[in-house]
Short mmCIF file of C-alpha atoms and ligand atoms in Angstrom, two decimals:
data_model
loop_
_atom_site.label_atom_id
_atom_site.label_comp_id
_atom_site.label_asym_id
_atom_site.label_seq_id
_atom_site.Cartn_x
_atom_site.Cartn_y
_atom_site.Cartn_z
CA MET W 1 136.99 109.03 96.20
CA ALA W 2 135.05 110.70 98.94
CA LEU W 3 134.86 110.85 102.70
CA LEU W 4 131.43 109.68 103.73
CA VAL W 5 129.71 109.55 107.10
CA GLN W 6 127.03 106.86 106.95
CA LYS W 7 124.48 106.46 109.71
CA PHE W 8 122.36 103.34 110.20
CA GLY W 9 119.29 103.55 112.43
CA GLY W 10 117.83 100.96 114.79
CA THR W 11 115.86 98.95 112.22
CA SER W 12 118.87 98.81 109.90
CA VAL W 13 120.89 97.11 112.65
CA GLY W 14 117.91 95.38 114.28
CA SER W 15 119.29 91.83 114.03
CA VAL W 16 122.56 90.02 113.35
CA GLU W 17 121.41 89.42 109.75
CA ARG W 18 120.79 93.11 109.24
CA ILE W 19 124.13 94.03 110.78
CA GLU W 20 125.76 91.63 108.31
CA ALA W 21 123.87 93.32 105.47
CA VAL W 22 125.12 96.73 106.63
CA ALA W 23 128.65 95.32 106.71
CA ASP W 24 128.24 94.15 103.08
CA ARG W 25 127.14 97.60 102.06
CA LEU W 26 130.04 99.25 103.89
CA CYS W 27 132.56 96.90 102.29
CA ARG W 28 131.18 97.95 98.92
CA SER W 29 131.70 101.64 99.77
CA ARG W 30 135.26 100.82 100.84
CA ASN W 31 135.93 98.86 97.65
CA ASP W 32 134.64 101.80 95.63
CA GLY W 33 137.52 103.69 97.23
CA HIS W 34 135.60 105.81 99.73
CA ASP W 35 136.71 106.58 103.27
CA VAL W 36 133.89 105.69 105.61
CA VAL W 37 132.95 106.67 109.14
CA VAL W 38 129.85 104.78 110.29
CA VAL W 39 127.49 105.87 113.03
CA VAL W 40 125.03 103.34 114.43
CA SER W 41 121.98 103.42 116.66
CA ALA W 42 121.08 100.73 119.14
CA MET W 43 119.23 97.70 117.75
CA SER W 44 115.58 98.66 117.28
CA GLY W 45 113.59 98.50 120.51
CA GLU W 46 116.73 98.32 122.64
CA THR W 47 116.70 101.88 123.97
CA ASN W 48 113.04 101.50 124.94
CA ARG W 49 113.81 98.18 126.62
CA LEU W 50 116.58 99.77 128.70
CA ILE W 51 114.36 102.69 129.71
CA ALA W 52 111.65 100.23 130.79
CA LEU W 53 114.16 98.35 132.97
CA ALA W 54 115.09 101.59 134.70
CA ASN W 55 111.44 102.44 135.24
CA ASP W 56 110.89 99.04 136.84
CA ILE W 57 113.26 100.19 139.54
CA MET W 58 112.10 103.75 139.94
CA GLU W 59 109.87 106.28 138.25
CA GLU W 60 112.43 109.00 137.84
CA PRO W 61 115.94 107.60 137.80
CA THR W 62 118.72 110.18 137.96
CA PRO W 63 119.62 111.42 134.48
CA ARG W 64 123.30 110.56 134.94
CA GLU W 65 122.55 106.88 135.52
CA MET W 66 119.99 106.89 132.72
CA ASP W 67 122.76 107.94 130.33
CA VAL W 68 125.10 105.23 131.61
CA LEU W 69 122.32 102.75 130.95
CA VAL W 70 120.93 103.79 127.57
CA SER W 71 124.34 104.43 126.02
CA THR W 72 125.01 100.68 126.24
CA GLY W 73 122.60 99.99 123.37
CA GLU W 74 124.90 101.67 120.86
CA GLN W 75 127.98 100.07 122.39
CA VAL W 76 126.59 96.66 121.45
CA THR W 77 126.04 97.60 117.81
CA ILE W 78 129.45 99.21 117.24
CA ALA W 79 131.18 96.05 118.44
CA LEU W 80 128.99 93.67 116.41
CA LEU W 81 129.29 95.75 113.26
CA SER W 82 133.07 95.99 113.59
CA MET W 83 133.25 92.21 113.95
CA ALA W 84 131.07 91.73 110.87
CA LEU W 85 133.38 94.04 108.91
CA GLN W 86 136.51 92.27 110.11
CA LYS W 87 135.02 88.91 109.15
CA ARG W 88 134.77 90.30 105.62
CA GLY W 89 138.43 91.27 105.59
CA CYS W 90 137.53 94.92 105.97
CA GLU W 91 139.58 96.56 108.70
CA ALA W 92 137.43 98.35 111.23
CA ARG W 93 137.55 99.82 114.73
CA SER W 94 134.75 100.69 117.07
CA TYR W 95 134.55 103.83 119.20
CA THR W 96 132.20 104.91 121.95
CA GLY W 97 131.41 108.62 122.06
CA SER W 98 133.91 109.15 124.82
CA GLN W 99 136.65 107.22 122.99
CA VAL W 100 136.29 109.53 119.99
CA ARG W 101 135.95 112.33 122.42
CA ILE W 102 132.66 113.80 121.46
CA LEU W 103 132.64 116.47 124.11
CA THR W 104 129.21 117.64 125.28
CA ASP W 105 127.81 119.83 128.00
CA SER W 106 126.59 118.09 131.16
CA ALA W 107 122.86 118.23 130.43
CA HIS W 108 122.23 114.50 130.86
CA THR W 109 119.66 112.91 128.50
CA LYS W 110 119.63 116.04 126.32
CA ALA W 111 123.27 117.04 126.05
CA ARG W 112 124.61 119.29 123.30
CA ILE W 113 127.81 118.64 121.42
CA GLN W 114 130.53 121.22 122.08
CA ASP W 115 133.56 119.80 120.37
CA ILE W 116 134.72 116.74 118.46
CA ASP W 117 138.30 115.54 118.45
CA GLU W 118 138.77 114.03 115.01
CA ARG W 119 142.36 112.84 115.47
CA ASN W 120 141.57 109.22 116.40
CA MET W 121 139.19 108.88 113.49
CA ARG W 122 141.66 110.45 111.05
CA GLY W 123 144.40 108.12 112.22
CA ASP W 124 142.27 105.07 111.48
CA LEU W 125 141.03 106.40 108.15
CA ASP W 126 144.63 106.99 107.11
CA LYS W 127 145.35 103.33 107.87
CA GLY W 128 142.47 102.31 105.61
CA ARG W 129 140.10 101.35 108.41
CA VAL W 130 136.37 101.85 108.64
CA VAL W 131 135.64 103.85 111.79
CA VAL W 132 132.52 102.68 113.63
CA VAL W 133 131.14 105.22 116.10
CA ALA W 134 128.35 104.85 118.66
CA GLY W 135 125.60 107.37 117.95
CA PHE W 136 123.60 109.35 120.48
CA GLN W 137 126.35 109.59 123.12
CA GLY W 138 129.21 111.76 124.24
CA VAL W 139 131.20 112.64 127.31
CA ASP W 140 131.26 115.79 129.41
CA GLU W 141 134.36 117.58 130.65
CA HIS W 142 134.31 115.51 133.86
CA GLY W 143 134.25 112.20 132.00
CA ASN W 144 130.55 111.48 132.58
CA ILE W 145 128.73 109.64 129.81
CA THR W 146 126.01 111.81 128.26
CA THR W 147 123.32 111.25 125.62
CA LEU W 148 121.88 113.64 123.08
CA GLY W 149 118.14 112.98 123.34
CA ARG W 150 115.98 110.41 121.54
CA GLY W 151 116.89 109.98 117.90
CA GLY W 152 120.26 111.60 118.67
CA SER W 153 122.33 109.36 116.42
CA ASP W 154 121.32 111.53 113.47
CA THR W 155 122.92 114.46 115.24
CA THR W 156 126.07 112.47 115.97
CA ALA W 157 126.40 111.64 112.28
CA VAL W 158 125.95 115.22 111.14
CA ALA W 159 128.34 116.53 113.79
CA LEU W 160 131.04 114.03 112.78
CA ALA W 161 130.52 114.95 109.13
CA ALA W 162 130.93 118.62 110.01
CA ALA W 163 134.07 117.98 112.08
CA LEU W 164 135.65 115.80 109.39
CA LYS W 165 134.44 118.05 106.56
CA ALA W 166 132.95 114.95 104.96
CA ASP W 167 131.69 115.12 101.40
CA GLU W 168 128.29 113.84 102.42
CA CYS W 169 126.43 112.63 105.49
CA GLN W 170 124.18 109.73 104.52
CA ILE W 171 121.36 108.70 106.82
CA TYR W 172 120.28 105.12 106.04
CA THR W 173 116.85 104.34 107.37
CA ASP W 174 113.74 102.27 106.73
CA VAL W 175 112.25 104.69 104.19
CA ASP W 176 113.94 105.48 100.89
CA GLY W 177 113.86 109.24 101.21
CA VAL W 178 111.73 112.24 102.08
CA TYR W 179 108.27 112.14 100.54
CA THR W 180 105.88 114.84 99.39
CA THR W 181 103.66 113.57 102.19
CA ASP W 182 103.09 110.41 104.21
CA PRO W 183 102.61 107.57 101.66
CA ARG W 184 100.31 105.83 104.15
CA VAL W 185 97.83 108.66 103.67
CA VAL W 186 98.36 109.44 100.00
CA ASP W 187 99.16 106.49 97.71
CA ALA W 188 100.56 108.83 95.11
CA ALA W 189 103.07 110.47 97.46
CA ARG W 190 106.37 110.82 95.72
CA ARG W 191 109.98 110.70 96.86
CA LEU W 192 111.70 114.06 96.48
CA ASP W 193 115.13 114.11 94.83
CA ARG W 194 116.05 117.24 96.76
CA ILE W 195 114.65 119.46 99.43
CA THR W 196 116.15 122.52 101.07
CA PHE W 197 117.26 122.61 104.71
CA GLU W 198 114.59 125.17 105.49
CA GLU W 199 111.85 123.03 104.00
CA MET W 200 113.13 119.95 105.76
CA LEU W 201 113.15 121.81 109.07
CA GLU W 202 109.55 122.86 108.58
CA MET W 203 108.54 119.35 107.54
CA ALA W 204 110.33 117.86 110.55
CA SER W 205 108.86 120.27 113.07
CA LEU W 206 105.42 119.87 111.50
CA GLY W 207 105.35 116.16 112.07
CA SER W 208 107.40 114.41 109.40
CA LYS W 209 109.53 111.99 111.40
CA VAL W 210 112.27 111.09 108.94
CA LEU W 211 115.08 113.04 110.62
CA GLN W 212 115.73 114.43 114.07
CA ILE W 213 115.14 118.20 113.92
CA ARG W 214 118.41 119.02 115.64
CA ALA W 215 120.33 117.06 113.06
CA VAL W 216 118.79 119.11 110.26
CA GLU W 217 119.53 122.36 112.07
CA PHE W 218 123.09 121.29 112.61
CA ALA W 219 123.56 120.27 108.98
CA GLY W 220 122.16 123.60 107.78
CA LYS W 221 124.35 125.58 110.14
CA TYR W 222 127.57 123.76 109.25
CA ASN W 223 126.77 123.31 105.60
CA VAL W 224 126.84 119.51 105.61
CA PRO W 225 125.19 117.93 102.56
CA LEU W 226 122.75 115.45 103.99
CA ARG W 227 121.13 112.52 102.22
CA VAL W 228 118.35 110.25 103.45
CA LEU W 229 118.25 106.82 101.88
CA SER W 230 117.03 103.28 102.44
CA SER W 231 119.25 100.63 103.91
CA PHE W 232 117.06 97.95 102.36
CA LYS W 233 116.61 99.20 98.84
CA GLU W 234 118.98 100.71 96.25
CA GLY W 235 118.31 104.29 95.25
CA GLU W 236 119.47 107.88 95.35
CA GLY W 237 117.31 108.87 98.32
CA THR W 238 116.68 112.55 99.01
CA LEU W 239 119.43 115.16 99.15
CA ILE W 240 118.89 117.95 101.67
CA THR W 241 120.72 120.99 100.51
CA PHE W 242 120.80 124.73 100.03
CA GLU W 243 118.60 126.70 97.72
CA ASP W 244 120.30 127.27 94.37
CA GLU W 245 119.44 127.68 90.68
CA SER W 246 118.23 124.11 90.42
CA THR W 247 115.78 124.64 93.27
CA MET W 248 114.43 127.76 91.54
CA GLU W 249 112.51 125.55 89.16
CA GLN W 250 111.04 123.67 92.03
CA PRO W 251 107.30 123.56 92.43
CA VAL W 252 105.66 126.16 94.66
CA VAL W 253 104.92 123.56 97.30
CA SER W 254 107.36 120.76 98.01
CA GLY W 255 105.50 118.85 100.65
CA ILE W 256 102.51 118.53 102.91
CA ALA W 257 103.01 117.86 106.60
CA PHE W 258 100.39 117.16 109.20
CA ASN W 259 99.95 116.21 112.78
CA ARG W 260 97.13 115.11 114.99
CA ASP W 261 98.83 115.90 118.24
CA GLU W 262 97.22 119.24 118.81
CA ALA W 263 94.30 120.63 120.75
CA LYS W 264 92.84 124.11 120.72
CA LEU W 265 91.47 126.27 123.48
CA THR W 266 89.52 129.52 123.41
CA ILE W 267 88.97 131.96 126.21
CA SER W 268 86.33 134.47 125.15
CA GLY W 269 85.11 137.78 126.44
CA VAL W 270 88.38 138.82 128.06
CA PRO W 271 89.17 142.53 128.55
CA ASP W 272 90.94 143.93 125.45
CA THR W 273 93.72 145.68 127.33
CA PRO W 274 97.50 145.87 127.08
CA GLY W 275 99.09 142.80 128.66
CA ILE W 276 96.13 140.48 128.17
CA ALA W 277 98.09 138.03 125.98
CA LEU W 278 100.75 137.89 128.65
CA ARG W 279 98.17 137.37 131.43
CA ILE W 280 96.76 134.39 129.53
CA LEU W 281 99.91 132.77 128.19
CA LYS W 282 102.30 133.32 131.09
CA PRO W 283 100.66 130.77 133.43
CA VAL W 284 100.58 128.32 130.52
CA SER W 285 104.29 128.66 129.82
CA ASP W 286 105.05 128.65 133.55
CA ALA W 287 103.44 125.20 133.59
CA ASN W 288 105.95 124.19 130.90
CA ILE W 289 103.26 123.86 128.27
CA GLU W 290 104.31 124.78 124.78
CA VAL W 291 101.94 126.92 122.75
CA ASP W 292 101.93 126.59 118.98
CA MET W 293 99.46 128.76 117.03
CA ILE W 294 97.93 131.86 118.60
CA VAL W 295 95.03 133.97 117.36
CA GLN W 296 93.50 137.01 119.01
CA ASN W 297 90.28 138.42 117.60
CA VAL W 298 89.66 142.03 116.75
CA GLY W 299 88.09 143.39 119.91
CA ALA W 300 84.56 144.73 120.24
CA ASP W 301 83.17 146.65 123.24
CA ASN W 302 86.61 146.47 124.83
CA HIS W 303 86.46 142.71 124.90
CA THR W 304 88.16 140.07 122.78
CA ASP W 305 88.58 136.31 122.25
CA PHE W 306 91.85 134.50 122.43
CA THR W 307 92.53 131.09 120.87
CA PHE W 308 95.67 128.97 120.86
CA THR W 309 96.82 125.41 120.32
CA VAL W 310 98.86 123.11 122.58
CA HIS W 311 99.98 119.50 122.42
CA ARG W 312 97.03 117.18 122.93
CA ASN W 313 98.68 115.69 126.02
CA ASP W 314 98.61 119.13 127.64
CA PHE W 315 94.95 119.82 126.83
CA ARG W 316 93.46 118.98 130.25
CA ARG W 317 96.10 120.86 132.20
CA THR W 318 95.78 123.93 129.97
CA ARG W 319 92.03 123.87 130.36
CA GLU W 320 92.36 123.89 134.14
CA ILE W 321 94.67 126.89 133.95
CA LEU W 322 92.24 128.76 131.70
CA ASP W 323 89.22 127.91 133.86
CA LYS W 324 90.96 129.44 136.84
CA LEU W 325 92.01 132.46 134.83
CA ALA W 326 88.51 132.93 133.43
CA SER W 327 87.06 133.69 136.83
CA GLU W 328 89.94 136.06 137.67
CA LEU W 329 89.46 137.94 134.40
CA GLY W 330 85.69 137.77 134.32
CA ALA W 331 85.85 136.01 130.95
CA ARG W 332 82.65 134.86 129.29
CA GLU W 333 83.69 131.26 128.69
CA VAL W 334 86.43 128.74 128.05
CA ALA W 335 85.97 126.30 125.19
CA GLY W 336 88.25 123.56 123.95
CA ASP W 337 88.55 120.99 121.23
CA ASP W 338 91.05 118.15 121.23
CA ARG W 339 89.84 116.55 118.01
CA ILE W 340 91.67 118.87 115.67
CA ALA W 341 94.59 118.40 113.31
CA LYS W 342 97.08 120.71 111.69
CA VAL W 343 97.85 120.48 107.99
CA SER W 344 100.65 122.51 106.44
CA ILE W 345 101.96 123.14 102.97
CA VAL W 346 105.68 123.83 102.78
CA GLY W 347 107.81 125.19 99.97
CA VAL W 348 110.50 127.78 99.32
CA GLY W 349 108.72 128.42 96.01
CA MET W 350 106.04 130.31 97.97
CA ARG W 351 108.40 133.25 98.29
CA SER W 352 108.17 134.00 94.60
CA HIS W 353 104.57 132.99 93.91
CA ALA W 354 101.38 134.79 94.76
CA GLY W 355 98.05 133.12 95.35
CA VAL W 356 99.35 130.04 97.15
CA ALA W 357 97.07 130.56 100.12
CA THR W 358 94.05 131.05 97.87
CA ARG W 359 94.80 127.81 96.10
CA MET W 360 95.04 126.04 99.43
CA PHE W 361 91.77 127.49 100.73
CA GLU W 362 90.02 126.68 97.47
CA ALA W 363 91.10 123.04 97.62
CA LEU W 364 89.80 122.74 101.17
CA SER W 365 86.59 124.57 100.42
CA ASN W 366 85.89 122.29 97.44
CA GLU W 367 85.89 119.39 99.87
CA GLY W 368 83.64 121.26 102.31
CA ILE W 369 86.37 121.37 104.95
CA ASN W 370 86.06 124.16 107.47
CA ILE W 371 89.28 125.97 108.43
CA ARG W 372 89.42 126.82 112.13
CA MET W 373 92.75 128.61 112.36
CA ILE W 374 95.42 129.78 109.93
CA SER W 375 99.04 130.69 110.40
CA THR W 376 101.71 131.50 107.86
CA SER W 377 105.42 131.97 107.57
CA GLU W 378 107.57 132.77 104.56
CA ILE W 379 107.68 129.18 103.33
CA LYS W 380 104.69 127.58 105.07
CA ILE W 381 100.94 127.87 105.50
CA SER W 382 99.27 125.88 108.25
CA VAL W 383 95.59 125.38 108.92
CA VAL W 384 93.78 123.78 111.81
CA ILE W 385 90.82 121.62 110.81
CA ASP W 386 88.64 118.94 112.39
CA GLU W 387 90.64 115.77 112.78
CA LYS W 388 88.09 113.70 110.90
CA TYR W 389 88.88 115.58 107.68
CA LEU W 390 92.64 115.19 107.95
CA GLU W 391 93.17 112.49 105.32
CA LEU W 392 90.76 114.15 102.93
CA ALA W 393 92.53 117.49 103.33
CA VAL W 394 95.99 116.05 102.77
CA ARG W 395 94.83 114.25 99.62
CA ALA W 396 93.05 117.31 98.26
CA LEU W 397 96.11 119.51 98.81
CA HIS W 398 98.46 116.92 97.36
CA SER W 399 96.57 117.03 94.10
CA ALA W 400 95.82 120.77 94.15
CA PHE W 401 99.54 121.45 94.23
CA GLU W 402 100.26 118.77 91.63
CA LEU W 403 102.56 116.74 93.79
CA HIS W 404 101.44 113.46 92.24
CA THR W 405 103.68 111.58 89.87
CA ALA W 406 102.72 111.13 86.25
CA GLU W 407 102.36 107.37 86.83
CA SER W 408 100.25 107.79 89.91
CA GLU W 409 97.87 110.02 88.01
CA ALA W 410 97.45 107.32 85.40
CA ARG W 411 96.64 104.75 88.07
N1 LIG Y 501 119.01 104.73 120.31
C1 LIG Y 501 118.59 106.07 120.50
C2 LIG Y 501 117.07 106.17 120.43
O1 LIG Y 501 116.41 105.19 120.22
C3 LIG Y 501 119.23 107.04 119.58
C4 LIG Y 501 118.90 106.84 118.10
O2 LIG Y 501 118.43 105.79 117.71
O3 LIG Y 501 119.16 107.76 117.33
O4 LIG Y 501 116.53 107.22 120.61
MG1 LIG Y 502 116.46 106.71 115.25
#
């Protein structure tokens, strides 16, 4: 008998029928003897619908009122799910974030959880009830409703699991686990049985959208075993956990992440002097533009080139900043490319294996794919390539690192 926190996302509670199916599943967990706290999202599309209503009234509604509005989506699902449970003879009680008392700071629309009072939940669990909690929302010290940022129900679930010292936090979603890469790009992509927190964080920040990044960080920090699994299909899903002996035998590379959301800019012929990186990047960060990869060339004749990547949406604005800077610095030229993509291989196994980068570069070179930028960390190597080669690159790397299943190879 275990204490489980189970989270169901928007598609899993997207209609009355689906809510009933979730209730069936929860009753089964109860009958197996588990204590269950459930966290739900709003019905799929609901949060977007509410935001659109607000935007019909004004372009930038105040964040406080936005939170009052969007938190209603989850309030609907907790009530409906509790009813569906009760209909099945399974005792249940719904809680909004403020009724639990999920205390957050006052940063509306992106609040952070500060404390969770678990007494109400414990009381109900002791009486044999299923506790149904609204995800994504909390309350600040003044009683204002707050929300945790888009996708925040994952974070609610992990935070509750940490507070209750649950045996596992299970995230039920529309995919049946974390894959070696996006199955829409590589047919042979395979579900991973386990992945480490570190790898999952890299995969999430590199574009894999299975879990909210903050939820993974939180789970790693508070040591909450986290499992991603399908609410539509039976299966073990993927367990996100710490590195241990069993992960030692893991392959060198666990997964391949990619994203098309980047653009790169180069300012060339700038003076190679102390402070030049600051001169170039400060105005960019002052404009609230996030910079990802950065490369500065070895200088020649006291001049150098400087290249970096930004989100594709920020390309035009960054270019304007650089054009202005170029005349101030007497730079030779500013060039940009917004048809690039970033592909990354991720794996804790890289720490103990040499030659991983070579293998990656060889696979890309065999396909005639030109690498434009490279960056590495302890468990990741990322390259920037032309967007048109993205699928080809992901497929080539997936097979170079033998991530295919035995069956898929036979196909
Ligand atoms: N309903 C919120 C959203 O759509 C929170 C969540 O689903 O996790 O972002
Ligand atoms: Mg979600």
